[in-house]
CSV table of C-alpha atoms and ligand atoms in Angstrom, one decimal:
chain,number,residue,atom,x,y,z
A,1,UNK,CA,-214.6,-62.5,-124.1
A,2,UNK,CA,-215.0,-59.0,-124.7
A,3,UNK,CA,-216.5,-56.7,-121.9
A,4,UNK,CA,-220.3,-56.1,-122.0
A,5,UNK,CA,-220.5,-52.3,-121.3
A,6,UNK,CA,-224.0,-50.3,-120.9
A,7,UNK,CA,-223.4,-46.6,-120.8
A,8,UNK,CA,-226.0,-43.7,-119.7
A,9,UNK,CA,-226.0,-40.9,-122.0
A,10,UNK,CA,-228.0,-38.1,-120.0
A,11,UNK,CA,-227.2,-35.6,-122.9
A,12,UNK,CA,-228.7,-32.2,-121.2
A,13,UNK,CA,-230.8,-33.7,-118.5
A,14,UNK,CA,-230.8,-33.9,-114.8
A,15,UNK,CA,-230.2,-31.2,-112.0
A,16,UNK,CA,-227.7,-32.4,-109.5
A,17,UNK,CA,-229.9,-33.7,-106.6
A,18,UNK,CA,-232.3,-35.6,-109.2
A,19,UNK,CA,-229.0,-36.8,-110.8
A,20,UNK,CA,-227.8,-38.1,-107.6
A,21,UNK,CA,-230.5,-39.7,-106.5
A,22,UNK,CA,-230.5,-41.5,-109.9
A,23,UNK,CA,-226.9,-42.7,-109.4
A,24,UNK,CA,-227.9,-44.0,-105.9
A,25,UNK,CA,-230.5,-46.0,-107.3
A,26,UNK,CA,-228.8,-47.8,-110.2
A,27,UNK,CA,-225.6,-48.0,-108.2
A,28,UNK,CA,-227.5,-49.6,-104.8
A,29,UNK,CA,-229.6,-52.3,-106.9
A,30,UNK,CA,-228.3,-55.7,-106.0
A,31,UNK,CA,-229.6,-57.4,-109.3
A,32,UNK,CA,-226.6,-55.4,-111.1
A,33,UNK,CA,-224.0,-54.5,-108.5
A,34,UNK,CA,-222.0,-57.4,-108.8
A,35,UNK,CA,-222.8,-58.5,-112.4
A,36,UNK,CA,-219.9,-58.7,-115.1
A,37,UNK,CA,-221.3,-55.7,-117.0
A,38,UNK,CA,-219.4,-52.6,-117.0
A,39,UNK,CA,-221.6,-49.5,-116.1
A,40,UNK,CA,-221.0,-46.4,-117.1
A,41,UNK,CA,-222.9,-43.2,-116.1
A,42,UNK,CA,-222.3,-39.8,-118.3
A,43,UNK,CA,-224.0,-37.0,-116.8
A,44,UNK,CA,-223.1,-33.0,-117.4
A,45,UNK,CA,-220.0,-31.3,-117.0
A,46,UNK,CA,-220.9,-29.7,-113.7
A,47,UNK,CA,-222.2,-32.8,-112.2
A,48,UNK,CA,-219.2,-34.8,-113.3
A,49,UNK,CA,-217.0,-34.7,-110.2
A,50,UNK,CA,-219.9,-35.4,-107.7
A,51,UNK,CA,-221.4,-38.5,-109.8
A,52,UNK,CA,-217.5,-39.8,-110.4
A,53,UNK,CA,-216.8,-39.4,-106.6
A,54,UNK,CA,-220.2,-41.5,-105.8
A,55,UNK,CA,-218.9,-44.4,-108.1
A,56,UNK,CA,-215.8,-44.7,-107.2
A,57,UNK,CA,-216.4,-47.3,-104.6
A,58,UNK,CA,-219.0,-48.7,-106.8
A,59,UNK,CA,-217.6,-52.0,-108.3
A,60,UNK,CA,-218.1,-52.2,-111.7
A,61,UNK,CA,-219.3,-48.7,-112.6
A,62,UNK,CA,-217.4,-45.7,-113.7
A,63,UNK,CA,-218.4,-41.9,-114.5
A,64,UNK,CA,-217.6,-40.4,-118.1
A,65,UNK,CA,-217.9,-36.9,-119.9
A,66,UNK,CA,-219.8,-36.2,-122.7
A,67,UNK,CA,-217.2,-34.6,-124.6
A,68,UNK,CA,-214.1,-32.7,-124.1
A,69,UNK,CA,-212.0,-29.9,-125.8
A,70,UNK,CA,-209.9,-30.8,-128.7
A,71,UNK,CA,-206.7,-29.1,-127.2
A,72,UNK,CA,-204.6,-29.3,-123.8
A,73,UNK,CA,-205.5,-26.5,-122.4
A,74,UNK,CA,-205.4,-22.4,-122.7
A,75,UNK,CA,-207.7,-19.3,-123.5
A,76,UNK,CA,-210.9,-21.3,-124.2
A,77,UNK,CA,-213.7,-19.6,-122.2
A,78,UNK,CA,-216.3,-22.2,-121.5
A,79,UNK,CA,-214.5,-25.2,-122.6
A,80,UNK,CA,-213.4,-28.1,-120.4
A,81,UNK,CA,-210.1,-30.2,-121.2
A,82,UNK,CA,-209.6,-33.8,-121.3
A,83,UNK,CA,-207.5,-33.3,-118.1
A,84,UNK,CA,-210.0,-31.4,-116.2
A,85,UNK,CA,-212.4,-34.4,-117.1
A,86,UNK,CA,-209.8,-36.8,-115.5
A,87,UNK,CA,-208.9,-34.8,-112.6
A,88,UNK,CA,-212.7,-34.8,-111.9
A,89,UNK,CA,-212.6,-38.5,-111.6
A,90,UNK,CA,-214.2,-39.9,-114.7
A,91,UNK,CA,-212.6,-42.7,-116.7
A,92,UNK,CA,-214.5,-42.4,-120.0
A,93,UNK,CA,-215.2,-39.4,-122.7
A,94,UNK,CA,-218.0,-39.9,-125.2
A,95,UNK,CA,-216.3,-38.4,-128.6
A,96,UNK,CA,-218.0,-37.6,-131.8
A,97,UNK,CA,-221.5,-37.8,-130.7
A,98,UNK,CA,-223.9,-37.6,-133.9
A,99,UNK,CA,-225.7,-34.3,-131.6
A,100,UNK,CA,-221.9,-32.8,-131.5
A,101,UNK,CA,-221.5,-33.1,-135.1
A,102,UNK,CA,-224.9,-31.9,-135.9
A,103,UNK,CA,-225.1,-28.7,-134.2
A,104,UNK,CA,-221.7,-28.1,-133.2
A,105,UNK,CA,-220.2,-28.8,-136.4
A,106,UNK,CA,-217.9,-31.3,-135.5
A,107,UNK,CA,-215.9,-33.0,-137.9
A,108,UNK,CA,-214.0,-35.9,-138.4
A,109,UNK,CA,-210.7,-34.1,-138.3
A,110,UNK,CA,-211.5,-32.3,-135.1
A,111,UNK,CA,-212.3,-35.3,-133.7
A,112,UNK,CA,-209.2,-36.9,-134.1
A,113,UNK,CA,-207.7,-34.2,-131.9
A,114,UNK,CA,-210.4,-34.9,-129.0
A,115,UNK,CA,-209.4,-38.6,-129.4
A,116,UNK,CA,-205.6,-38.0,-128.9
A,117,UNK,CA,-206.0,-35.4,-126.1
A,118,UNK,CA,-208.7,-38.2,-124.6
A,119,UNK,CA,-205.7,-40.9,-124.7
A,120,UNK,CA,-203.0,-38.6,-123.6
A,121,UNK,CA,-204.8,-38.2,-120.3
A,122,UNK,CA,-205.6,-42.1,-120.2
A,123,UNK,CA,-209.5,-41.2,-120.6
A,124,UNK,CA,-211.0,-44.1,-122.6
A,125,UNK,CA,-212.7,-42.7,-125.8
A,126,UNK,CA,-216.1,-43.9,-126.6
A,127,UNK,CA,-216.3,-42.9,-130.2
A,128,UNK,CA,-219.4,-42.5,-131.7
A,129,UNK,CA,-219.9,-43.2,-135.4
A,130,UNK,CA,-223.1,-43.7,-137.7
A,131,UNK,CA,-225.4,-42.6,-140.6
A,132,UNK,CA,-228.3,-40.4,-141.1
A,133,UNK,CA,-231.4,-41.5,-142.7
A,134,UNK,CA,-230.3,-39.7,-146.4
A,135,UNK,CA,-227.3,-41.7,-146.1
A,136,UNK,CA,-228.8,-45.2,-145.5
A,137,UNK,CA,-231.3,-44.5,-148.0
A,138,UNK,CA,-229.0,-43.9,-150.2
A,139,UNK,CA,-227.0,-47.4,-149.1
A,140,UNK,CA,-223.9,-45.2,-148.6
A,141,UNK,CA,-224.1,-46.2,-144.5
A,142,UNK,CA,-221.1,-48.7,-144.6
A,143,UNK,CA,-218.9,-46.3,-146.5
A,144,UNK,CA,-220.0,-43.3,-144.3
A,145,UNK,CA,-218.9,-45.3,-140.8
A,146,UNK,CA,-215.8,-46.5,-142.5
A,147,UNK,CA,-215.0,-42.8,-143.4
A,148,UNK,CA,-215.7,-41.8,-139.7
A,149,UNK,CA,-213.2,-44.6,-138.4
A,150,UNK,CA,-210.5,-43.9,-140.8
A,151,UNK,CA,-210.5,-40.0,-140.5
A,152,UNK,CA,-210.8,-39.9,-136.6
A,153,UNK,CA,-208.9,-43.1,-135.6
A,154,UNK,CA,-206.8,-44.8,-137.9
A,155,UNK,CA,-203.9,-42.6,-137.0
A,156,UNK,CA,-203.4,-44.4,-134.0
A,157,UNK,CA,-200.8,-47.2,-133.3
A,158,UNK,CA,-202.5,-50.3,-132.5
A,159,UNK,CA,-201.9,-50.4,-128.7
A,160,UNK,CA,-203.9,-46.7,-128.4
A,161,UNK,CA,-206.8,-48.0,-130.8
A,162,UNK,CA,-207.4,-51.2,-128.4
A,163,UNK,CA,-208.2,-48.7,-126.0
A,164,UNK,CA,-211.1,-47.0,-127.6
A,165,UNK,CA,-214.6,-48.0,-127.4
A,166,UNK,CA,-217.0,-47.7,-130.5
A,167,UNK,CA,-220.5,-46.6,-130.1
A,168,UNK,CA,-222.6,-47.0,-133.4
A,169,UNK,CA,-225.8,-44.9,-133.5
A,170,UNK,CA,-227.3,-44.6,-136.7
A,171,UNK,CA,-228.7,-41.0,-136.5
A,172,UNK,CA,-232.3,-41.9,-137.5
A,173,UNK,CA,-232.8,-44.1,-134.4
A,174,UNK,CA,-231.6,-41.5,-132.0
A,175,UNK,CA,-234.3,-40.2,-129.8
A,176,UNK,CA,-237.2,-41.1,-132.4
A,177,UNK,CA,-238.5,-44.4,-131.0
A,178,UNK,CA,-237.3,-46.4,-134.2
A,179,UNK,CA,-234.7,-48.9,-133.4
A,180,UNK,CA,-232.3,-50.5,-135.8
A,181,UNK,CA,-233.7,-54.2,-136.6
A,182,UNK,CA,-231.8,-57.1,-135.3
A,183,UNK,CA,-230.6,-57.5,-138.7
A,184,UNK,CA,-229.3,-53.9,-139.0
A,185,UNK,CA,-227.3,-53.7,-136.2
A,186,UNK,CA,-225.7,-57.1,-136.6
A,187,UNK,CA,-225.1,-56.2,-140.2
A,188,UNK,CA,-223.3,-52.8,-139.2
A,189,UNK,CA,-221.2,-54.3,-136.4
A,190,UNK,CA,-220.3,-56.8,-138.2
A,191,UNK,CA,-219.0,-54.3,-140.8
A,192,UNK,CA,-217.3,-52.2,-138.4
A,193,UNK,CA,-215.5,-55.0,-136.8
A,194,UNK,CA,-213.8,-56.4,-140.3
A,195,UNK,CA,-213.0,-52.9,-141.2
A,196,UNK,CA,-210.7,-52.7,-137.6
A,197,UNK,CA,-209.5,-56.2,-139.0
A,198,UNK,CA,-208.5,-55.0,-142.4
A,199,UNK,CA,-206.8,-52.1,-140.4
A,200,UNK,CA,-205.0,-53.6,-137.2
A,201,UNK,CA,-205.9,-57.0,-137.5
A,202,UNK,CA,-207.6,-60.0,-135.8
A,203,UNK,CA,-206.5,-59.7,-132.3
A,204,UNK,CA,-207.6,-56.0,-132.0
A,205,UNK,CA,-210.8,-56.2,-134.1
A,206,UNK,CA,-211.9,-59.2,-132.0
A,207,UNK,CA,-211.1,-57.7,-128.6
A,208,UNK,CA,-213.0,-54.1,-129.6
A,209,UNK,CA,-216.1,-53.3,-127.6
A,210,UNK,CA,-218.8,-52.2,-130.1
A,211,UNK,CA,-221.9,-50.4,-128.8
A,212,UNK,CA,-225.2,-50.0,-129.9
A,213,UNK,CA,-227.2,-46.8,-129.6
A,214,UNK,CA,-230.5,-45.2,-130.9
A,215,UNK,CA,-233.7,-45.9,-129.1
A,216,UNK,CA,-232.5,-48.8,-127.1
A,217,UNK,CA,-234.8,-49.7,-124.4
A,218,UNK,CA,-236.0,-52.6,-122.2
A,219,UNK,CA,-238.2,-54.0,-124.9
A,220,UNK,CA,-235.8,-54.5,-127.0
A,221,UNK,CA,-232.1,-54.6,-125.6
A,222,UNK,CA,-232.4,-58.4,-125.4
A,223,UNK,CA,-232.6,-59.1,-128.7
A,224,UNK,CA,-229.7,-56.3,-129.7
A,225,UNK,CA,-227.3,-57.4,-127.4
A,226,UNK,CA,-228.1,-61.0,-128.6
A,227,UNK,CA,-226.2,-60.2,-131.8
A,228,UNK,CA,-222.7,-61.8,-132.2
A,229,UNK,CA,-220.9,-58.5,-132.7
A,230,UNK,CA,-222.9,-56.1,-130.2
A,231,UNK,CA,-221.1,-55.7,-126.9
A,232,UNK,CA,-223.5,-53.4,-125.0
A,233,UNK,CA,-225.6,-50.1,-125.4
A,234,UNK,CA,-225.1,-46.4,-125.4
A,235,UNK,CA,-228.5,-45.3,-124.0
A,236,UNK,CA,-230.1,-42.0,-123.9
A,237,UNK,CA,-233.8,-41.7,-122.9
A,238,UNK,CA,-234.1,-44.8,-121.4
A,239,UNK,CA,-231.0,-44.2,-118.9
A,240,UNK,CA,-233.1,-41.4,-117.5
A,241,UNK,CA,-235.1,-43.8,-115.1
A,242,UNK,CA,-233.3,-46.3,-112.8
A,243,UNK,CA,-236.1,-49.0,-113.6
A,244,UNK,CA,-235.5,-48.9,-117.3
A,245,UNK,CA,-231.6,-48.7,-117.0
A,246,UNK,CA,-231.3,-51.5,-115.0
A,247,UNK,CA,-233.7,-53.3,-117.2
A,248,UNK,CA,-231.5,-52.6,-120.0
A,249,UNK,CA,-228.2,-53.6,-117.8
A,250,UNK,CA,-230.2,-56.9,-117.3
A,251,UNK,CA,-230.4,-57.8,-121.0
A,252,UNK,CA,-227.6,-59.5,-121.7
A,253,UNK,CA,-228.2,-63.2,-122.3
A,254,UNK,CA,-226.5,-65.8,-119.6
B,1,13P,P1,-231.6,-42.6,-127.3
B,1,13P,O1,-231.5,-43.8,-126.6
B,1,13P,O2,-232.6,-41.4,-126.2
B,1,13P,O3,-232.1,-42.8,-128.6
B,1,13P,O4,-230.1,-42.0,-127.4
B,1,13P,C1,-229.2,-42.5,-127.9
B,1,13P,C2,-228.1,-42.0,-127.7
B,1,13P,O5,-228.0,-40.8,-128.4
B,1,13P,C3,-227.3,-42.3,-126.4
B,1,13P,O6,-226.0,-41.6,-126.9
């Protein structure tokens, strides 16, 4: 049985007190506190230690960074290393989000280095892949995500690849209100799992968690999470208020 996982990616939202209040509201909700879903919250770097501290005794919760720098340490003013993230108490780090690829020119080669420093610091990489609308319309979406995995992850030995969580986020669905259909999501997740199977074999591929992200909300999460190869969600907008985020967490079938 693969783990069910829901991750809140707050992106560049929430001040400190507002964010901590939201964490309190989510972590104290009795209907999700002891369910079997791993709940991860990814605030901004400056609030990471405070959020991680609040979650450290909350069963089934963990904190994540939204990014990390690709080298170990050094003269990189303004940057944040994987080691710093781990020392702040986070256990996860989102790597390769499409907003990082698009606005900060992060490419597959650089992202491979980020994956390496994350793993070297015992952080779980939540590795984001996904095609843009032009690629989808040109029917290139399958090869795009295959290339993203190949160039950023396939250098890993099976034991390290097994630690990675994959998040499929079609760029055209992020923040647009347009969600992938169940058919599109399951089709892609199945493709991703079969590619992992080709490279790492059945044991690894069947144990890899593959999350869906892109306008996932309380209205559509249930049907998305019911797909056989969808193991949970990476949630943006709907993670910014407790009611919606809790409803998404409760969207797994029994
Ligand atoms: P939205 O849920 O706002 O579409 O964002 C998805 C996302 O980018 C999560 O990382």
